[in-house]
Coordinates of C-alpha atoms in Angstrom, one line a residue:
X1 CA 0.0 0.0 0.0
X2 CA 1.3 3.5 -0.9
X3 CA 2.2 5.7 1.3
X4 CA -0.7 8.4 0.3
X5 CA -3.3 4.9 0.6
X6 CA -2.4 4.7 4.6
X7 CA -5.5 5.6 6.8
X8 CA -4.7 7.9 9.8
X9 CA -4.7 5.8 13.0
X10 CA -5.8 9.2 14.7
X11 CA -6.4 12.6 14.9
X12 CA -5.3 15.7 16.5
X13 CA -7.5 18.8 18.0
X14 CA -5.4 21.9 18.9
X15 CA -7.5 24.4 21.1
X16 CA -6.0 27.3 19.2
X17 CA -6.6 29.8 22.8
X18 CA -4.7 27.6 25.1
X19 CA -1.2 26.8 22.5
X20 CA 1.2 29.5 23.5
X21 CA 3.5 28.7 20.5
X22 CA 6.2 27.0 22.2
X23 CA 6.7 24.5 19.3
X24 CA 7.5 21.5 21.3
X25 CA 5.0 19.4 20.4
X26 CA 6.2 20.1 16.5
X27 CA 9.3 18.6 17.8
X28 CA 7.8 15.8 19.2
X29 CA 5.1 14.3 16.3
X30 CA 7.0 11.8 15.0
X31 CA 4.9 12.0 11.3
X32 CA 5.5 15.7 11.4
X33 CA 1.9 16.7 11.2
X34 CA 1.9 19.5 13.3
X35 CA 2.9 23.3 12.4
X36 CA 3.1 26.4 13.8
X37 CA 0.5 28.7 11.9
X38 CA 1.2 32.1 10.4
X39 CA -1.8 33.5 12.0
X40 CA -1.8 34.7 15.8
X41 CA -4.3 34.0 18.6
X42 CA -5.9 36.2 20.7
X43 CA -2.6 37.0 23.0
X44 CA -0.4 37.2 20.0
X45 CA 1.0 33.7 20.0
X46 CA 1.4 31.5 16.7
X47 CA -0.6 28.8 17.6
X48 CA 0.1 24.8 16.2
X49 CA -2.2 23.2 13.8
X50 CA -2.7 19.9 12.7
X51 CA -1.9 19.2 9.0
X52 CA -5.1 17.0 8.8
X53 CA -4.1 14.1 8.0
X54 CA -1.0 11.5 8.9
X55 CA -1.8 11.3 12.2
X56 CA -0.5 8.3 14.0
X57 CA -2.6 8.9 17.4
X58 CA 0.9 8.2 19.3
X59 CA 0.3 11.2 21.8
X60 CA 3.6 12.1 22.1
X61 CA 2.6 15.7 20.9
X62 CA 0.0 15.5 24.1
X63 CA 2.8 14.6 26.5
X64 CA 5.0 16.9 25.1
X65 CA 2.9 19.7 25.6
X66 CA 3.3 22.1 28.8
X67 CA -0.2 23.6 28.2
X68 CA -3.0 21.6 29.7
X69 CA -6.2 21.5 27.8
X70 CA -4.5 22.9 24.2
X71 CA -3.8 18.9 22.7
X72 CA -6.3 16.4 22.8
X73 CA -5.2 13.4 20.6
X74 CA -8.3 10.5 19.3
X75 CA -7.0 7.7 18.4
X76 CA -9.6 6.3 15.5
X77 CA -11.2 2.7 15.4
X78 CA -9.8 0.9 12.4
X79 CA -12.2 -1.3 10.3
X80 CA -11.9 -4.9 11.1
X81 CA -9.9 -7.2 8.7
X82 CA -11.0 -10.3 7.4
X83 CA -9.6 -13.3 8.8
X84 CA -7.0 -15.6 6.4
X85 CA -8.3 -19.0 4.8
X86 CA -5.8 -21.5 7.0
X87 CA -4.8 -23.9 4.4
X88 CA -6.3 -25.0 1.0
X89 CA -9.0 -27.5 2.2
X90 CA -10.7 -24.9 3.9
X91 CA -11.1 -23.1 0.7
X92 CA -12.3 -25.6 -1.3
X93 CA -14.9 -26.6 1.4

């Protein structure tokens, strides 16, 4: 499967007020899919925002984060995969 094919295995939600700027959850994101934005917030900070998609749902951005309440991290169900034929026989049944 190509890389572009991959479904996100989460999602991120940045509370654009409470992100001061600090950047160290851009450091942290292992799939780089966070970024500072050009735009400021209300007390003049450049706030992170999530790329939308490649999201792993790791949390490390979340743990990273000295802000409480500005990273909340979901972590999305992924469909159920059908289960293998064990052995020729079973197919042909």
């Amino acid at each position: 499967m190509a890389k572009a094919e991959t479904l996100d295995r989460g999602t991120v939600e940045i509370n654009q007020e409470e992100c001061k700027g600090c950047g160290l959850c851009v450091a942290a994101c292992p799939p780089q899919v966070l970024r500072l934005s050009e735009r400021l917030n209300s007390y003049g900070y450049h706030p992170v925002m999530y790329v939308g998609q490649g999201c792993t749902g790791c949390g490390a951005c979340f743990y990273a984060c000295p802000e409480p309440g500005a990273i909340t991290v979901f972590v999305l169900q992924q469909p159920a995969r059908a289960a293998p034929v064990q052995g020729h026989a079973a197919a042909a049944a």
